[in-house]
Coordinates of C-alpha atoms and ligand atoms in Angstrom, one line a residue:
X30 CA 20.1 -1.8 58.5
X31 CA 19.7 -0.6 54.8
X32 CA 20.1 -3.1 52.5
X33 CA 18.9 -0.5 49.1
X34 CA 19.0 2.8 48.6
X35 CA 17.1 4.6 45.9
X36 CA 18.4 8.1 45.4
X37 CA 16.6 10.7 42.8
X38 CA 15.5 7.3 39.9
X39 CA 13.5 8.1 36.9
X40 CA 12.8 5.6 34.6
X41 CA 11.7 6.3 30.8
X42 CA 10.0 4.0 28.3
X43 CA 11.0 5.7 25.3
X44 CA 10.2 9.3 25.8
X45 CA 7.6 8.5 28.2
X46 CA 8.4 9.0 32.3
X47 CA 7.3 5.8 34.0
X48 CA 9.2 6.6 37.7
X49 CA 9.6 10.3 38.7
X50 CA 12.2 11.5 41.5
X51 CA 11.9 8.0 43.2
X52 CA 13.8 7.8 46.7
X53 CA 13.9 5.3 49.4
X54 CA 16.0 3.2 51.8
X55 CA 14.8 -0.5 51.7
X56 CA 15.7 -2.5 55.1
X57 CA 17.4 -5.8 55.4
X58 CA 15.7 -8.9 56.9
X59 CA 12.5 -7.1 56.4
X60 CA 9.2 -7.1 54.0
X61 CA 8.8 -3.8 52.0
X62 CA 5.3 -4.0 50.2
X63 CA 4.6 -1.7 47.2
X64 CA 1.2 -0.4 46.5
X65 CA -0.8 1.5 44.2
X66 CA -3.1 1.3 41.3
X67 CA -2.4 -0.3 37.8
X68 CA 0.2 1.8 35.6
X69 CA 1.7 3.3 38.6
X70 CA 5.6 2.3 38.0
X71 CA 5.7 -0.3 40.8
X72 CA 6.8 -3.5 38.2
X73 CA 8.8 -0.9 36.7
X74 CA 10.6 0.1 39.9
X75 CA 11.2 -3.8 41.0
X76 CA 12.5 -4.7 37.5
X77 CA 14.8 -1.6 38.2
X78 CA 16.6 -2.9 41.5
X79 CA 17.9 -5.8 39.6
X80 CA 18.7 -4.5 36.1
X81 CA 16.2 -6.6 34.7
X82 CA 14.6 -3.1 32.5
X83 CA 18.1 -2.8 30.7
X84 CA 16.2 -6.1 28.3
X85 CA 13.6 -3.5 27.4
X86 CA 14.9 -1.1 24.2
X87 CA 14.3 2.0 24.5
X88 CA 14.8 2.9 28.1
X89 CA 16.5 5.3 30.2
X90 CA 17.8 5.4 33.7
X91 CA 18.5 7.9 35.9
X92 CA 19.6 8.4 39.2
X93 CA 21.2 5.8 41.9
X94 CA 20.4 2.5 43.2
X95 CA 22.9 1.1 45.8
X96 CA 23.5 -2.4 47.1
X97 CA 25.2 -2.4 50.3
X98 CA 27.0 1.1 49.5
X99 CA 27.6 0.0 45.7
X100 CA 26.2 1.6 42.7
X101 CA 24.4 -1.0 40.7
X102 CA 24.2 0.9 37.7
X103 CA 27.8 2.1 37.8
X104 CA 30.5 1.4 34.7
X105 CA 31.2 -2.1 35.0
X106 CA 28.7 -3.8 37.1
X107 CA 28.6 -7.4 36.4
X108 CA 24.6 -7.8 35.7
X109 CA 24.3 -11.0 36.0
X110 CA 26.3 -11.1 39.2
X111 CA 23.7 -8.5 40.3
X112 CA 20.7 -10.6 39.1
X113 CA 22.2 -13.3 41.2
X114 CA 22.0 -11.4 44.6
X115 CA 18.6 -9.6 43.8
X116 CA 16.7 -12.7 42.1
X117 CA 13.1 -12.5 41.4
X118 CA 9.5 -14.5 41.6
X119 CA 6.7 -13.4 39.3
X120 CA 3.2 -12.8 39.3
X121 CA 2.4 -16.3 37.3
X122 CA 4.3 -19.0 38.6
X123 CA 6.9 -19.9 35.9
X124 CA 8.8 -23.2 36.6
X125 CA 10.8 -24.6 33.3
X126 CA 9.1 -27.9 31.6
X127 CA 11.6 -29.9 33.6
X128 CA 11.7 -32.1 36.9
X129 CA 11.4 -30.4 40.0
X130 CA 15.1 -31.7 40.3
X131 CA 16.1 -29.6 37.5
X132 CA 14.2 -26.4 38.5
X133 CA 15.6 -26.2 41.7
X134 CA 19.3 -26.1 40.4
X135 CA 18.9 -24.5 37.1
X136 CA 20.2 -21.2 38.2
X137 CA 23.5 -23.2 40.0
X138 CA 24.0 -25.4 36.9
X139 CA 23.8 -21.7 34.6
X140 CA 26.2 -20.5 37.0
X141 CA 28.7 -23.5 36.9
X142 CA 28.3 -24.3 41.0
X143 CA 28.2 -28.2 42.4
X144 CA 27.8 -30.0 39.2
X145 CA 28.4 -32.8 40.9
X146 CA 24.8 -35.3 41.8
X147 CA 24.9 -35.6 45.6
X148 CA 25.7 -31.8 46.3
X149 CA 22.9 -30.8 44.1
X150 CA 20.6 -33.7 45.9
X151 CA 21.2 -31.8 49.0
X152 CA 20.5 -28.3 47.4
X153 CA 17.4 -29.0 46.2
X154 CA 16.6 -30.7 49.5
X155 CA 17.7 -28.3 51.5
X156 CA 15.8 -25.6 49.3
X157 CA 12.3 -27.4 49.3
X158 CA 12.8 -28.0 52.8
X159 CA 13.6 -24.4 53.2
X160 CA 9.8 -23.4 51.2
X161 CA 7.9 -26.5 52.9
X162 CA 7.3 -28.0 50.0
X163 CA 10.3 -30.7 51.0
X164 CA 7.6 -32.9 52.2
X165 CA 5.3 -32.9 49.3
X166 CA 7.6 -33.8 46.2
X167 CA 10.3 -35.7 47.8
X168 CA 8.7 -38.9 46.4
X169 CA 8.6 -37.3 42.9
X170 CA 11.7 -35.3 42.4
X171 CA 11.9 -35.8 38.9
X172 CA 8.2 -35.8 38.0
X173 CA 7.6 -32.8 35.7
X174 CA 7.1 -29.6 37.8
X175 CA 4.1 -28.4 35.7
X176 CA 2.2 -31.4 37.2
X177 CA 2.7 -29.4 41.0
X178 CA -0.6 -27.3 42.0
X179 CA 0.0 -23.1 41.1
X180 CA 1.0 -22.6 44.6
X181 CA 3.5 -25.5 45.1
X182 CA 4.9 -24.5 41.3
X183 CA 5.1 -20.9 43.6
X184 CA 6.8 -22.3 46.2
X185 CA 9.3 -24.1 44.2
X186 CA 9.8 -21.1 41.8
X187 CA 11.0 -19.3 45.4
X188 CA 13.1 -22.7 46.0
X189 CA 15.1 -22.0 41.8
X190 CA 15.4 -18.4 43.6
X191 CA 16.9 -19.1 47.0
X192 CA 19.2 -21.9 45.6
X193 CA 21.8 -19.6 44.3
X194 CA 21.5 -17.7 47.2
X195 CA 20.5 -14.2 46.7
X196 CA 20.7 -11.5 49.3
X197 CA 17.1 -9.3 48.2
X198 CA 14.2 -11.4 46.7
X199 CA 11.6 -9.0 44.7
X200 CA 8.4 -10.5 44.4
X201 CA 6.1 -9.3 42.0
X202 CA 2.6 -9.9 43.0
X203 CA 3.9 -13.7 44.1
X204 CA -0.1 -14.5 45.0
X205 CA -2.3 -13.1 42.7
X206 CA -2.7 -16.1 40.6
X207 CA -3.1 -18.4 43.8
X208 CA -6.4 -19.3 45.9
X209 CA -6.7 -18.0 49.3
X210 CA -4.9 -20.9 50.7
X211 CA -2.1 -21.2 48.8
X212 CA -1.9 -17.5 49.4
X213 CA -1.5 -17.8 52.9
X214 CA 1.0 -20.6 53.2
X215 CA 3.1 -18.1 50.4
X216 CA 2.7 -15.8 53.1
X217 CA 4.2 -18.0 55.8
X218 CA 6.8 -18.9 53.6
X219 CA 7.8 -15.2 53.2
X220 CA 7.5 -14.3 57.0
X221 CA 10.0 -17.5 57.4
X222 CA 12.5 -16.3 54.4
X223 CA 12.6 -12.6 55.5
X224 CA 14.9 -14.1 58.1
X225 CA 17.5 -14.3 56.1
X226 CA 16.9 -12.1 53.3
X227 CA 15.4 -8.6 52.0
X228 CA 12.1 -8.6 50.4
X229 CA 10.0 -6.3 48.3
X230 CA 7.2 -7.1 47.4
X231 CA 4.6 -5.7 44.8
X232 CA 1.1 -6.1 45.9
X233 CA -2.7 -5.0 44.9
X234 CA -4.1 -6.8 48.3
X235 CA -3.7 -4.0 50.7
X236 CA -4.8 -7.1 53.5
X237 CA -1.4 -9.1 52.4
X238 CA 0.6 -5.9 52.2
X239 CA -0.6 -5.0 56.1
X240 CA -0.1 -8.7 56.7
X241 CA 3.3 -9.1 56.1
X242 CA 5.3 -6.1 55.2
X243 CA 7.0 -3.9 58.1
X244 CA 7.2 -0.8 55.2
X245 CA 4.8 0.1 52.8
X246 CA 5.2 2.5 50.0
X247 CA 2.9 3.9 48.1
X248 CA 3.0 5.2 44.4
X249 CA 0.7 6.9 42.2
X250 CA 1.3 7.5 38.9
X251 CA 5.0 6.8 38.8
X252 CA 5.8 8.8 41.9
X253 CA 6.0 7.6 45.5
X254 CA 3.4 9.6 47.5
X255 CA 4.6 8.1 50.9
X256 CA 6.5 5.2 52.6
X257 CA 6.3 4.4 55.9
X258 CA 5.8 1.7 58.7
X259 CA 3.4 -0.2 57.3
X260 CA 1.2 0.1 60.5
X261 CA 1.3 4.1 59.6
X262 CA 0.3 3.9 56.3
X263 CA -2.8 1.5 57.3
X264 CA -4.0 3.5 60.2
X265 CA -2.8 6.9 59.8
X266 CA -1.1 7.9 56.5
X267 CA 0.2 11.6 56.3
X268 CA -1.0 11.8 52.5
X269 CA -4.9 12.8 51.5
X270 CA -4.0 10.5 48.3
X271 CA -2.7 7.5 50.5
X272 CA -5.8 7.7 52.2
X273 CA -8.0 7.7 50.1
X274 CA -6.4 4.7 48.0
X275 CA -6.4 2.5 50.5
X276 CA -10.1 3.0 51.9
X277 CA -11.0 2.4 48.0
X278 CA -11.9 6.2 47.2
X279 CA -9.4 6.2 45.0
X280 CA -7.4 4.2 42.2
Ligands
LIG14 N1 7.7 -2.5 28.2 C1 7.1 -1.4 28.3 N2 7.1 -0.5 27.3 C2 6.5 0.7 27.4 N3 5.8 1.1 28.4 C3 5.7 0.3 29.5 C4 6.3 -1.0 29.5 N4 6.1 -1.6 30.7 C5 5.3 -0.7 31.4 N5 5.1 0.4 30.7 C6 4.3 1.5 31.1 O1 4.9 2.1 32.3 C7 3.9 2.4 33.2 C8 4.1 1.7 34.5 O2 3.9 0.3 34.3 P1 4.2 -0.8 35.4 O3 4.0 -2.1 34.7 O4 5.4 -0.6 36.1 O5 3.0 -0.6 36.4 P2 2.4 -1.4 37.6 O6 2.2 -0.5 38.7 O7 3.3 -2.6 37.8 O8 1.0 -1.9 37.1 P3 0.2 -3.2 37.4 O9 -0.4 -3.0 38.8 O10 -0.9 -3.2 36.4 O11 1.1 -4.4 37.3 C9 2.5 2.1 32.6 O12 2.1 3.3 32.0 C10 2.9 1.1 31.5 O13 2.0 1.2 30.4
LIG15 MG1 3.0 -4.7 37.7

């Protein structure tokens, strides 16, 4: 089942055309990896599918995103209702100077949910349980979370996401400030979590995107050359240009 749809988006930063004639259908309870090289739209087209470009000045949409048959960019959208149900993890892991307490339920305090102690207790257990990283701070819940390693702030940035329970998480290259180990377990974590929710993620490791993803697309220079089943795209893409990016000939 579709979760997204992407019908005819452009995307302009000032005059300039950062995503060209974009279209796609994004699957529920599944990994969708997007490749390409630097400057190719793919942040761009992530910040899109949560409204998160309207902060930029200067910038022009066109086209249609749906969520579940609704138009996100439609008259009268509540945004941040939107940025609630498509939450996002960044490329640096960015926990708040707080406890790990506090990160976990920031987003349900912003929003005014469970304000009172024991419901949130369970929250953020049930949330660090949920990224196995339960185990590891539960002795230090209010120890300040930039004192965690990069990939357990990683982890418990996708713990402050899940708590207010989205429905899509974007991931914007969740791994590529995290050693090879951490990496992996990220990668667990997101075979776990795509259970339960859609994922897109943005990646330059073609490895992680054949890894985990069950779609790949792939853009080049703010246009989508080609998105398939991931194992097509790895072994047999139809495009000369998807080929030749991913055996590093090109990009
Ligand atoms: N805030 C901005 N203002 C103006 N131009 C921007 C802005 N952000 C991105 N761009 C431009 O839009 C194009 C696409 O950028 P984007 O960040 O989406 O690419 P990307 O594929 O995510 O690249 P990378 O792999 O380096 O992260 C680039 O030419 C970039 O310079
Ligand atoms: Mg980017």
């Amino acid at each position: 089942m579709n979760k997204i749809k992407v019908e005819q988006l452009n995307f302009y930063y000032g005059s300039k055309p950062a995503l060209q004639d974009i279209s796609l259908e994004i699957a529920d309870r599944q990994i969708t990896a997007l490749i390409g090289p630097s400057g190719c739209g793919k942040s761009t087209f992530l910040r899109c599918l949560n409204r998160m470009n309207d902060t930029i000045p200067n910038t022009r949409v066109d086209g249609r995103i749906w969520l579940d048959r609704r138009d996100i960019y439609a008259p009268g959208t509540d945004v941040t209702n939107l940025r609630v149900r498509v939450g996002m993890v960044f490329q640096r892991p960015n926990p708040f100077p707080q406890s790990v307490f506090d990160n976990v339920v920031f987003g349900r305090r912003v929003l005014g949910w469970g304000k009172n102690r024991s419901d949130l207790l369970a929250t953020v257990e049930a949330c660090l349980r949920r990224v196995a990283l339960w185990d590891e701070v539960k002795d230090n819940l209010y120890q300040d979370a930039l004192r965690l390693s990069l990939g357990q702030q990683q982890r418990l940035c996708i713990a402050r996401t899940i708590a207010v329970q989205p429905e899509v998480i974007l991931m914007d290259e969740p791994c590529s400030a995290l050693d090879p180990i951490a990496t992996l377990e990220i990668e667990d974590l997101m075979r776990v979590l795509k259970e339960s929710y859609c994922i897109v993620i943005v990646t330059h490791n073609m490895q992680q995107a054949a890894r985990v993803s069950q779609r790949t697309g792939f853009f080049w220079l703010g246009r989508l050359v080609e998105f398939d089943h991931t194992e097509a795209i790895f072994t047999h893409p139809h495009e000369k240009l998807t080929e030749d990016y991913i055996t590093g000939r090109a990009g």
